[in-house]
Coordinates of C-alpha atoms and ligand atoms in Angstrom, one line a residue:
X15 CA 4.3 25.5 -18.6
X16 CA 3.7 22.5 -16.5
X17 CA 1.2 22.5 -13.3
X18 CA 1.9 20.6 -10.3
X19 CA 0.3 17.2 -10.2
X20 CA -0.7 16.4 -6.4
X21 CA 0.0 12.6 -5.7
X22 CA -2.3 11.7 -3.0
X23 CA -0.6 8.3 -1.8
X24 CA -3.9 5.9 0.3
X25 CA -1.5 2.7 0.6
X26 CA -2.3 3.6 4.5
X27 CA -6.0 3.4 4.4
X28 CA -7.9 2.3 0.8
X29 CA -5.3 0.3 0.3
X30 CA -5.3 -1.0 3.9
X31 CA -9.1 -2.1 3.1
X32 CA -7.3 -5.0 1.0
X33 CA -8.8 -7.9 2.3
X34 CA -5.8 -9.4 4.6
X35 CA -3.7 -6.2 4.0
X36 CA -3.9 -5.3 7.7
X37 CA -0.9 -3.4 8.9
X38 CA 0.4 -2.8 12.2
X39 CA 1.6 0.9 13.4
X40 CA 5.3 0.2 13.1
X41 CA 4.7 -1.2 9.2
X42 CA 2.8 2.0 8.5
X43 CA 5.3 4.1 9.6
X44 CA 7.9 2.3 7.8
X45 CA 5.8 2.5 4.4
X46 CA 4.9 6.5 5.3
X47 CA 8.5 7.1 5.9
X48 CA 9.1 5.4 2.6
X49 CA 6.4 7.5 0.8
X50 CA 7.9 10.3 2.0
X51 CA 11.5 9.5 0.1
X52 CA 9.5 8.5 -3.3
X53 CA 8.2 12.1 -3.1
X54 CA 4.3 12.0 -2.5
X55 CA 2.7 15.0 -1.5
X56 CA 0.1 13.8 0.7
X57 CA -0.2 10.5 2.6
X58 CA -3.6 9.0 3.9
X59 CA -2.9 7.6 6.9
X60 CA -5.8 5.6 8.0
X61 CA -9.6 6.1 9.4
X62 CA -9.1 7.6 13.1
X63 CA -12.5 6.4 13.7
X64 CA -12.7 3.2 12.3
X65 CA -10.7 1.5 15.3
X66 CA -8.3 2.8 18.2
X67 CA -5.4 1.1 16.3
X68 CA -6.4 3.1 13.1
X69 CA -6.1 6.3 15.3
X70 CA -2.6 5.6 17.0
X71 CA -1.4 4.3 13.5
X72 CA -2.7 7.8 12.2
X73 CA -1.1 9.9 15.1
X74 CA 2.3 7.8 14.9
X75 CA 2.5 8.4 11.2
X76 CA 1.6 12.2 11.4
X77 CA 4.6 12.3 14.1
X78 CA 6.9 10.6 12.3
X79 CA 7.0 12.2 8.5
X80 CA 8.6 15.3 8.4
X81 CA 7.6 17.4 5.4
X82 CA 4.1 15.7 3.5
X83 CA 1.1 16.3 4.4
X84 CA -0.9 13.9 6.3
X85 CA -4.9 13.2 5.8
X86 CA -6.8 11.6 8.1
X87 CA -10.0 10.3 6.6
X88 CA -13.7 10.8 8.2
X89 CA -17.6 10.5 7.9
X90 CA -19.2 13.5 7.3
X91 CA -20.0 13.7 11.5
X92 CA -18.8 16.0 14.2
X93 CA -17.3 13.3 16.0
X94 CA -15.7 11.2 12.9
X95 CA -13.7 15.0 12.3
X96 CA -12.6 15.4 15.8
X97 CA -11.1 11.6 15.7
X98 CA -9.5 12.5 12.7
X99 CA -8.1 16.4 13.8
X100 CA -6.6 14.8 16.6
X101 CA -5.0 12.4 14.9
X102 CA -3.2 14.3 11.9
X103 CA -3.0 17.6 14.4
X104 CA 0.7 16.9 15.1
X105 CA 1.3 16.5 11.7
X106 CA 3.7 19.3 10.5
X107 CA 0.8 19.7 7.5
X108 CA -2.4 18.2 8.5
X109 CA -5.2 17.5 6.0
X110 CA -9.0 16.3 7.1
X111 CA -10.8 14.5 4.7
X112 CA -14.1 14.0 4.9
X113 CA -16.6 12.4 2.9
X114 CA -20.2 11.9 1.7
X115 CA -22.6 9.9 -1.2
X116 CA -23.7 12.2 -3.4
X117 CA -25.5 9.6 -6.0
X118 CA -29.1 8.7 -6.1
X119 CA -28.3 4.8 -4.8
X120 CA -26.2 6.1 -2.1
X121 CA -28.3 8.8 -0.8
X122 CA -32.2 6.5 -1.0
X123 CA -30.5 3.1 0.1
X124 CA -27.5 3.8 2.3
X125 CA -27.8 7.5 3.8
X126 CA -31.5 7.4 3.5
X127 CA -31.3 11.1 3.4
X128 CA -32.8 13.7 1.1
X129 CA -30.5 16.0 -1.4
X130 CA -31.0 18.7 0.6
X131 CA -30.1 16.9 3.5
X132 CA -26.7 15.8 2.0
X133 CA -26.0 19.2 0.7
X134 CA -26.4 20.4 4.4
X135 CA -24.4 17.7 6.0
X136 CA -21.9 17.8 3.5
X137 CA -21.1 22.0 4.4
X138 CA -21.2 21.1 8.1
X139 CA -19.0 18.9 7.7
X140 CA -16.7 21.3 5.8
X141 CA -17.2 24.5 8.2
X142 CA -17.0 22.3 11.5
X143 CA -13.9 20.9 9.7
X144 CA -12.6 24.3 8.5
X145 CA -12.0 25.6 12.7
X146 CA -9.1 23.0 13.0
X147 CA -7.0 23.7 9.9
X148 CA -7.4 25.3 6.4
X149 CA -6.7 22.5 4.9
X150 CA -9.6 20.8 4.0
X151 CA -10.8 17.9 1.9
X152 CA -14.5 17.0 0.8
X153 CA -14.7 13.3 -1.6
X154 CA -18.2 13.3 -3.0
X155 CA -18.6 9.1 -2.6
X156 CA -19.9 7.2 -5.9
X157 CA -19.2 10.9 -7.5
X158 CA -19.5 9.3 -11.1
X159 CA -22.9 7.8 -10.6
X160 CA -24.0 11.2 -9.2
X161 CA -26.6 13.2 -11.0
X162 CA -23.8 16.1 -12.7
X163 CA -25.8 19.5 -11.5
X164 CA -26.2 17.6 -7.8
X165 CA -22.7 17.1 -8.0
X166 CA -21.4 20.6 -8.9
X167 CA -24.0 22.5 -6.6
X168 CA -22.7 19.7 -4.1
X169 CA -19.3 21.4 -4.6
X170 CA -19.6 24.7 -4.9
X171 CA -21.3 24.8 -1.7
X172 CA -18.3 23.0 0.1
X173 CA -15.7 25.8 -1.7
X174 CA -18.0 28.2 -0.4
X175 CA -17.4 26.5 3.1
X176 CA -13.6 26.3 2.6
X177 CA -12.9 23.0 1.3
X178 CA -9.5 23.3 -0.8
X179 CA -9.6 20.2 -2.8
X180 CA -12.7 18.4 -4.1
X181 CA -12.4 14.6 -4.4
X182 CA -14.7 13.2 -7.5
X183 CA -14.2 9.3 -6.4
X184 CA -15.4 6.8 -9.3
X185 CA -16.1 4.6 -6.1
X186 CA -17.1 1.5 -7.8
X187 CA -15.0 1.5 -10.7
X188 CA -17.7 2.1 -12.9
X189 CA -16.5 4.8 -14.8
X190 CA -14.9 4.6 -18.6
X191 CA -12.2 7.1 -19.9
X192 CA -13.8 9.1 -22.5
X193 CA -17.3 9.7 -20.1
X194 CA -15.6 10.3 -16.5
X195 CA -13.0 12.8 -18.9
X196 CA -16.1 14.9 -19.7
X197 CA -17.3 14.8 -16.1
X198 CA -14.3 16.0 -14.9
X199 CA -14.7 19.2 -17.5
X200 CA -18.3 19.6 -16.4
X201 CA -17.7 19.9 -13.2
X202 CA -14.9 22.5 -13.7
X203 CA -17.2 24.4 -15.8
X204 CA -20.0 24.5 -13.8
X205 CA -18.4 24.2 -10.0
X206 CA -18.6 28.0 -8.5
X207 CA -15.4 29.2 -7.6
X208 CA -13.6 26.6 -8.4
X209 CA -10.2 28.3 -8.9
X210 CA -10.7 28.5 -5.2
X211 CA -9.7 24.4 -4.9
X212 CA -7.7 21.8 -6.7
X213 CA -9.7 19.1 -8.2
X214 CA -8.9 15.6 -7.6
X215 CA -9.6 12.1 -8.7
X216 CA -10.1 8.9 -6.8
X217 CA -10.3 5.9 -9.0
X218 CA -10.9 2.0 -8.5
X219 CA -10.0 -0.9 -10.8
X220 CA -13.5 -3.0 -11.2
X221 CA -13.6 -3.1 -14.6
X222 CA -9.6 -2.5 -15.1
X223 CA -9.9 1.0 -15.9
X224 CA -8.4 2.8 -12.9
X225 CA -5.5 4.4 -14.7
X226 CA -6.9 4.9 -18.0
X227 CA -9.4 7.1 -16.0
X228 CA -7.1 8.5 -13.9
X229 CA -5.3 9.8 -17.0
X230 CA -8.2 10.7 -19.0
X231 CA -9.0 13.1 -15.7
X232 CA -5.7 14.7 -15.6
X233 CA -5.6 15.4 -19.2
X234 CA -8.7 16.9 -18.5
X235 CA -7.4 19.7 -15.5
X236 CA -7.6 17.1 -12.5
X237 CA -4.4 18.1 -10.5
X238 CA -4.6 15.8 -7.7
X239 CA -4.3 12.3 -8.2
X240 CA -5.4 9.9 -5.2
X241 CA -3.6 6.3 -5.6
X242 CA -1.8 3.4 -4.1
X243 CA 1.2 1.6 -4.2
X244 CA 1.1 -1.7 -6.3
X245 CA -3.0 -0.5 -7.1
X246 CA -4.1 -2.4 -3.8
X247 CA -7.3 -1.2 -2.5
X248 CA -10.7 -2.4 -1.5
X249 CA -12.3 -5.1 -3.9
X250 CA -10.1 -4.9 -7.3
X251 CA -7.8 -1.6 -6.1
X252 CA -7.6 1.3 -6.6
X253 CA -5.2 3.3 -9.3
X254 CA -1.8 2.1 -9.2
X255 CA 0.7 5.5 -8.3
X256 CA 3.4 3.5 -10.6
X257 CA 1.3 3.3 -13.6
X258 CA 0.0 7.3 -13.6
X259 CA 3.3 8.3 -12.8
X260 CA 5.5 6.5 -15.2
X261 CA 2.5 6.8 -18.4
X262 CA 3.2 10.7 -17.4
X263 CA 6.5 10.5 -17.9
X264 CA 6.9 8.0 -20.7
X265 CA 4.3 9.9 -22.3
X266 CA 4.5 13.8 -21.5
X267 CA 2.1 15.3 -24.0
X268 CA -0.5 13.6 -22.8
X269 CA -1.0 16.5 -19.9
X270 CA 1.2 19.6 -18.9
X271 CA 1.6 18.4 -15.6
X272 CA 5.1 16.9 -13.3
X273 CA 5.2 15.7 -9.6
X274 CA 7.8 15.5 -7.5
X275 CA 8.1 11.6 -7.2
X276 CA 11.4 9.8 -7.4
X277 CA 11.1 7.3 -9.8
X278 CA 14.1 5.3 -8.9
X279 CA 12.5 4.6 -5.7
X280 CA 9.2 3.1 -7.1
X281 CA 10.5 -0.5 -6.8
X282 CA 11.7 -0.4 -3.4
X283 CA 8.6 0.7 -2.5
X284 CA 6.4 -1.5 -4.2
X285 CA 8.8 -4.3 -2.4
X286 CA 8.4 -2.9 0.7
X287 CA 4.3 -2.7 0.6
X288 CA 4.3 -6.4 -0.9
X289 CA 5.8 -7.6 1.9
X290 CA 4.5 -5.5 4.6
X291 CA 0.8 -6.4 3.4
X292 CA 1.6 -9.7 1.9
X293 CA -0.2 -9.0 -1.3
X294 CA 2.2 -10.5 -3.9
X295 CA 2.6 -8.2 -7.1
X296 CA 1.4 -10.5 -10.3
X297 CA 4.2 -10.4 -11.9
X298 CA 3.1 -9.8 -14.9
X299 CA 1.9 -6.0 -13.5
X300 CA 2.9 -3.2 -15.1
X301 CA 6.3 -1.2 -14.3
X302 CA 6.7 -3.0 -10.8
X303 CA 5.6 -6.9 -11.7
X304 CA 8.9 -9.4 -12.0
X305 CA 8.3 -9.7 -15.6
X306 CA 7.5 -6.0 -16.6
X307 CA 11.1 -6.1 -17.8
X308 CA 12.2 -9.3 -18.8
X309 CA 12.2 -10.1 -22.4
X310 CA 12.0 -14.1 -23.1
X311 CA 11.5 -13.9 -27.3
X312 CA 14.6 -14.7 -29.0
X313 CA 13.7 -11.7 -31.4
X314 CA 13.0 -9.0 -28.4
X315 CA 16.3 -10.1 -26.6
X316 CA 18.4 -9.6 -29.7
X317 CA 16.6 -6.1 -30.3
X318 CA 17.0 -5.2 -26.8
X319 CA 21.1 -5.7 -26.7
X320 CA 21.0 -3.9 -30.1
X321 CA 19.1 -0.9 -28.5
X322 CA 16.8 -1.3 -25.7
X323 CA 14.3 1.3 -26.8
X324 CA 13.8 -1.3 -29.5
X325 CA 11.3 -3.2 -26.6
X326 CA 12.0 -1.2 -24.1
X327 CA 9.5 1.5 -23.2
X328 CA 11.4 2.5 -20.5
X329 CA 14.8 2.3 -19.1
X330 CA 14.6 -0.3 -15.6
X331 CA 16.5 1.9 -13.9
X332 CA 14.4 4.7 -13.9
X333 CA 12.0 2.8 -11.7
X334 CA 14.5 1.9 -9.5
X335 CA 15.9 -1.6 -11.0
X336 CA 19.7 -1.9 -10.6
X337 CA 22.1 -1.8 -13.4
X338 CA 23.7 -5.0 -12.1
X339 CA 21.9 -7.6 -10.9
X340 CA 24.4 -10.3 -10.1
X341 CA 25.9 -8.9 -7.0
X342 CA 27.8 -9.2 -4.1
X343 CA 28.7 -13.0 -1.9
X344 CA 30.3 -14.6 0.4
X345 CA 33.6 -12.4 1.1
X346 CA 31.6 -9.0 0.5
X347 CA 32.0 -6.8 3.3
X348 CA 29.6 -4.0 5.2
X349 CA 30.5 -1.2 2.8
X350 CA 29.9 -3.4 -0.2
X351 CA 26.2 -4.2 1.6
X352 CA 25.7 -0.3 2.1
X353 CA 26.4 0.9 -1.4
X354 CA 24.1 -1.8 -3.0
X355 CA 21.5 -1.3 -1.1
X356 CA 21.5 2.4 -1.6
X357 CA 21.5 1.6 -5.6
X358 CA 18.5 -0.4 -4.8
X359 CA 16.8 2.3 -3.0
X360 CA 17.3 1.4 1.1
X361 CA 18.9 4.1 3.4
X362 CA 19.7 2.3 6.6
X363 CA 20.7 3.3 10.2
X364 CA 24.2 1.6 10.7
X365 CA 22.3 -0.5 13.7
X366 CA 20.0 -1.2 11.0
X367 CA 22.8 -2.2 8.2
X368 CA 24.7 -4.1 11.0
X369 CA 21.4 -6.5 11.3
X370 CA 21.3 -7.1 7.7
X371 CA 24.7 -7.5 7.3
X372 CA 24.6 -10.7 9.6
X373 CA 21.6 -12.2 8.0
X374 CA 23.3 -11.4 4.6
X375 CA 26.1 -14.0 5.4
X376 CA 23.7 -16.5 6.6
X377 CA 22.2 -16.7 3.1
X378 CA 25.8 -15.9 1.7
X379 CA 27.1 -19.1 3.2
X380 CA 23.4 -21.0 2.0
X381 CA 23.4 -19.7 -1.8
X382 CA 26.3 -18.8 -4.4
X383 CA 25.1 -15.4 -5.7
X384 CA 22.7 -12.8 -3.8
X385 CA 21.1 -11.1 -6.4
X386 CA 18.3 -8.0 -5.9
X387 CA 15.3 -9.9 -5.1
X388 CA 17.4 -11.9 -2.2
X389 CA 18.6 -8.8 -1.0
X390 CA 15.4 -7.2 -0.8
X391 CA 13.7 -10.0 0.8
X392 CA 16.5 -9.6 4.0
X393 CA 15.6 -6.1 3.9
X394 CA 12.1 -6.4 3.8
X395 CA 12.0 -9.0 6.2
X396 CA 14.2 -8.1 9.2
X397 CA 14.3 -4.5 9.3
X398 CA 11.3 -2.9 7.3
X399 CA 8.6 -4.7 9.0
X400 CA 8.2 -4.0 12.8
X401 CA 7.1 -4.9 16.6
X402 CA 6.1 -8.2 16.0
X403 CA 4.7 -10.5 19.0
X404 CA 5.8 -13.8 17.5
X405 CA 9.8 -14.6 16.4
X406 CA 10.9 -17.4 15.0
X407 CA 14.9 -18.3 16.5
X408 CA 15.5 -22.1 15.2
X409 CA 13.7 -24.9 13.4
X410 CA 15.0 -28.2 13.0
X411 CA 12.7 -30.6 11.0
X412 CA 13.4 -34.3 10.3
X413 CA 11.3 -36.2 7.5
X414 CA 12.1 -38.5 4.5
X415 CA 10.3 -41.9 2.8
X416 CA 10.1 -43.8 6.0
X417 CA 9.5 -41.4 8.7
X418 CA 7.0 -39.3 10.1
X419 CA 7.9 -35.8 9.7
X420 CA 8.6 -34.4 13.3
X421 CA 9.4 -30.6 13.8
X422 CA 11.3 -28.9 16.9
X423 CA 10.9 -24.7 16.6
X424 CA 12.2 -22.8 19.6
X425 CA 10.3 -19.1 19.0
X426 CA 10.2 -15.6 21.2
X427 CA 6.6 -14.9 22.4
X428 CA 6.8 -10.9 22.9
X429 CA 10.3 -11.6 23.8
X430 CA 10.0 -14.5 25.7
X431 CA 11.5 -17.7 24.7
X432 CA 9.5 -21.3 24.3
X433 CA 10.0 -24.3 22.2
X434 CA 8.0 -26.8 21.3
X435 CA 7.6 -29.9 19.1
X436 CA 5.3 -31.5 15.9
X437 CA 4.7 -34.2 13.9
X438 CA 2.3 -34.2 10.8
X439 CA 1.8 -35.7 7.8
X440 CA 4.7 -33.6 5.9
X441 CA 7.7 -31.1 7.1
X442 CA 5.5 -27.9 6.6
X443 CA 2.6 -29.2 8.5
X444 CA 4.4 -30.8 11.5
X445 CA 6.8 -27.4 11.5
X446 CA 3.1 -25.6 12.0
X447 CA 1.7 -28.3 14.3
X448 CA 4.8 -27.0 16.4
X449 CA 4.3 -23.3 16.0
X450 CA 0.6 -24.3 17.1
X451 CA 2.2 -26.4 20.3
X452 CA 4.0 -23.2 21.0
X453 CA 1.6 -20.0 20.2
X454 CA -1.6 -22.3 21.3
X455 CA -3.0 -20.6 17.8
X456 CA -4.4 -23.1 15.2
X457 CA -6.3 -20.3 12.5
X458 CA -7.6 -22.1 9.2
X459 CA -5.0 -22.7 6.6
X460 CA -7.2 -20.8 3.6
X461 CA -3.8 -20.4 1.0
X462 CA -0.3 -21.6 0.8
X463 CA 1.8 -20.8 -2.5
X464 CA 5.2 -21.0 -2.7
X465 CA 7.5 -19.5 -5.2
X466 CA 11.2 -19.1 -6.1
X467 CA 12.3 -15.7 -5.6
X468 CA 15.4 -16.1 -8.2
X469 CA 16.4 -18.8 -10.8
X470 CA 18.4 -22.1 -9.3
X471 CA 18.0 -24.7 -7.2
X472 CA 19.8 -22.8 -4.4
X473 CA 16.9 -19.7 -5.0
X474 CA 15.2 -18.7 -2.0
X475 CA 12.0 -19.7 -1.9
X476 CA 9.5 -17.3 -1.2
X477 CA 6.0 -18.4 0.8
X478 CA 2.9 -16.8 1.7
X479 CA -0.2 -18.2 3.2
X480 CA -3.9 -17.1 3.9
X481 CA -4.8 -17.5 7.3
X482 CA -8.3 -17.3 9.2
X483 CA -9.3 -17.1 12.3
X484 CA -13.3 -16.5 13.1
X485 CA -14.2 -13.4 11.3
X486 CA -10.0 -12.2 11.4
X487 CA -8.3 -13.1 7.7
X488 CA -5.0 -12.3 7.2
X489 CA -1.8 -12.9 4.6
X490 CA 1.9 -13.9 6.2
X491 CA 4.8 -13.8 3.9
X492 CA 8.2 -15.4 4.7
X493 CA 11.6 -16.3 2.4
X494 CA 14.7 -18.4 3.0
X495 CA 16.5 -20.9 0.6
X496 CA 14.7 -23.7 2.5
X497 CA 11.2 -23.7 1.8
X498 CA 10.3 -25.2 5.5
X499 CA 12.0 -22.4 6.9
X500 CA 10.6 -20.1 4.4
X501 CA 6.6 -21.7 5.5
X502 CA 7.3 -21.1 9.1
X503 CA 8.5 -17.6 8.5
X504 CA 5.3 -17.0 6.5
X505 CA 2.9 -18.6 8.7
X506 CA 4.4 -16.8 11.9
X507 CA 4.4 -13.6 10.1
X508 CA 0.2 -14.6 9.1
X509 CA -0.2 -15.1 13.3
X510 CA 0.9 -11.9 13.8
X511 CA -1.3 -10.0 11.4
X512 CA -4.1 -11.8 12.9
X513 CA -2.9 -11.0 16.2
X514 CA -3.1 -7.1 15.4
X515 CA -6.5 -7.4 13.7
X516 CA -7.8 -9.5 16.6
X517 CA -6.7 -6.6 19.2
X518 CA -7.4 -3.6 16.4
X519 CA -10.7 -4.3 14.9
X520 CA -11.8 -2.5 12.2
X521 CA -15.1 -1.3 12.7
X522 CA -17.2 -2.3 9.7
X523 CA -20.1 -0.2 10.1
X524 CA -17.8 2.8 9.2
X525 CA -17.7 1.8 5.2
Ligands
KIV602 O1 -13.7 5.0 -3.1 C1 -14.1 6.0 -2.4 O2 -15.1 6.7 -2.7 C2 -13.4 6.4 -1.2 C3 -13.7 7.7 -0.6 C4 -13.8 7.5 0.9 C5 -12.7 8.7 -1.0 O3 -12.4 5.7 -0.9
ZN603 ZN1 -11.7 4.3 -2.5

């Protein structure tokens, strides 16, 4: 008989400690809302008392799912648990989650506090936790460099208190399969009442191990499983929810355990998070990267159209790639739009569908054939990412052998039109010497990469940069068949990241 595996999605918050990845409240809602359709159980929504953005983003996102259940994470602190309770409280299942260090270097060096000390703060933390709702989680930080018997007195004494799920984070990535398996089973074994509460694991990929973990800990009774979309997360990331779910279903004996995720919808989402943060998915990554499919040998391709299982470890569809990935031009019509995007994975409003539509015979009229990736990149783009302070409305550039490159970009500044105009030593910097002119924003340029987003020379290209301004870094992404568009897109988009960091701080001291 199978047991219910918990996926505990932290796109929202772990994965929002991305350097750059800074999301604004209308992108977390869209990725929440998105969550929601894959099929996670629980979504972390942020830090309530990192920064006041944090704790609107929180409240907006508890609001606006209907069904999941929403954690808001906190210190072990009185305070830190009321910012958080009344952020989730209007979720329609709210979760606190609070956490302390339970290892040696945490407790001497960070905490400075005793293990008695922790072991009273953590059950405080629990009980004062406990008045608002019953649903209550405790993460023992840097669990797997914990001392084992700490660690289970640690959380037996929470159960006792009324935690319902025990987090056992291998905060630093330092843990190996075969070990952080048998940690897993000691702490089962020697955990008091631990029937009482699910256990769950919180993994990161230092050492490239955050799935192989993961999976070693479910196999060995862990029934939540904390991840991200696309593995992004503080430092190297943390588990990616597409790897553990698809190794659980390409491989079933390896636990006796199913969630309720959608797996056609894991590439829209992974889409959708990519562009929202701006971390780009190597494309070599596993199940979601642009290559985890493509087969270039001459000997895998004939095996494949013989029988895909041949190289084939799963079917593309299952994760959400199309059957048919030459679609629809020029003289396609609304409904035509509609049903691929719903093979894709995209439910859209009809006010939504009507603004795609229009941009989708833009490019139509630019480029031949719209496959997937250009059709996602208008989606992505112009609906899924929201309340943004800059626009871009026109950009006419004008460069060649002879002349200097001079750039004209009329723009909405929180609705507000202005133009303005740039030279510079090539298209891409005068077009951002004008969107400086205009915004009166000149961060440091720190990356600029640009790639194709299909095959052709009509592909669109795709762009993302690395801005920096002070002590604010932040990615911008932007696509369009020309690549000077494309730039400007991207390095609008990278203004107004920085502009939400700038006004939503993040307050360091809380990590
Ligand atoms: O990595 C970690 O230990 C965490 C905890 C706060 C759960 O993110
Ligand atoms: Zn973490």
């Amino acid at each position: 008989m199978s047991e219910r595996l918990y996926i505990f999605d932290t796109t929202l918050r772990d994965g929002e400690q991305s350097p750059g990845a800074t999301m604004n409240s209308a992108e977390k809602i869209r990725i929440a809302t998105q969550l929601e359709e894959l099929g996670v159980d629980i979504i972390e929504a942020g830090f309530p008392a990192a920064s006041e953005g944090d704790f609107e983003a929180v409240s907006l996102v508890a609001k606006a799912v209907k069904n999941i259940q929403v954690a808001g994470l906190c210190r072990a602190s009185k305070a830190d648990i009321d910012k958080a309770w009344g952020a989730v409280k209007l979720a329609k299942n709210p979760r606190i989650h609070t956490f302390l260090a339970t290892s040696p270097l945490h407790m001497k060096y960070k905490l400075q506090m005793s293990e008695e000390q922790v072991l009273e703060r953590a059950v405080e933390a629990v009980r004062y936790a406990k008045q608002f709702t019953d649903n209550v989680e405790f993460s023992a930080e840097d669990g797997s460099r914990s001392d084992r018997d700490f660690l289970c007195k640690v959380f037996s004494a929470v159960i006792e208190a009324g935690a319902t799920t025990l987090n056992l984070p291998d905060t630093v990535g330092y843990a190996v399969p075969h070990e952080f398996a048998d940690l897993v089973r000691y702490v089962m074994k020697n955990t008091k009442d631990m029937n009482k509460a699910i256990l769950s694991v919180h993994c990161h990929n230092d050492l490239g191990l955050a799935t192989a973990n993961t999976l070693a800990a479910i196999a060995a009774g862990a029934r939540q499983a904390e991840v991200t979309i696309n593995g992004i997360g503080e430092r190297a990331g943390n588990t990616a929810l597409e790897e553990v779910v698809m190794a659980l279903h390409t491989r079933p004996g390896l636990a006796p355990v199913k969630t309720g995720i959608d797996t056609t919808r894991i590439c829209p989402t992974s889409s959708l998070v990519s562009m929202i943060t701006g971390m780009i998915v190597q494309p070599n990554k596993a199940v979601v990267g642009a290559n985890a499919f493509a087969h270039e040998s001459g000997i895998h391709q004939d095996g494949v159209l013989k029988n895909p299982m041949t190289y084939e470890i799963m079917n593309p569809e299952l994760v959400g790639l199309s059957k048919n990935n030459l679609v629809i031009g020029k003289h396609s019509g609304r409904a035509a739009l509609r049903s691929k995007l719903e093979e894709m994975g995209y439910q859209l409003s009809d006010e939504e569908l009507k603004k795609v539509f229009v941009k989708f015979k833009a490019l139509a009229d630019k480029k031949k054939d719209i496959l997937d990736a250009d059709i996602e990149a208008l989606v992505n783009e112009d609906i899924m990412r929201g309340g943004e302070y800059y626009s871009l409305d026109y950009l006419h550039v004008g460069c060649g052998t002879t002349v200097t490159p001079v750039a004209h970009v009329k723009m909405k500044i929180e609705g507000e039109s202005v133009s303005g105009f740039g030279d510079g030593n090539g298209p891409i910097d005068a077009a951002f010497n004008a969107i400086t002119k205009v915004t009166g924003e000149k961060p440091e340029l720190l990356r600029f990469t640009v790639s194709a987003l299909t095959g052709g020379t009509d592909a669109q290209g795709e762009v993302t940069v690395r801005v920096k301004d002070g002590e604010f870094i932040s990615l911008g992404k932007g696509a369009d068949p020309d690549i000077v568009t494309a730039s400007a897109k991207a390095y609008i988009n990278g203004l107004n990241r920085l502009n939400h960091l700038k006004k939503n701080p993040v307050n360091k001291e809380s990590f």
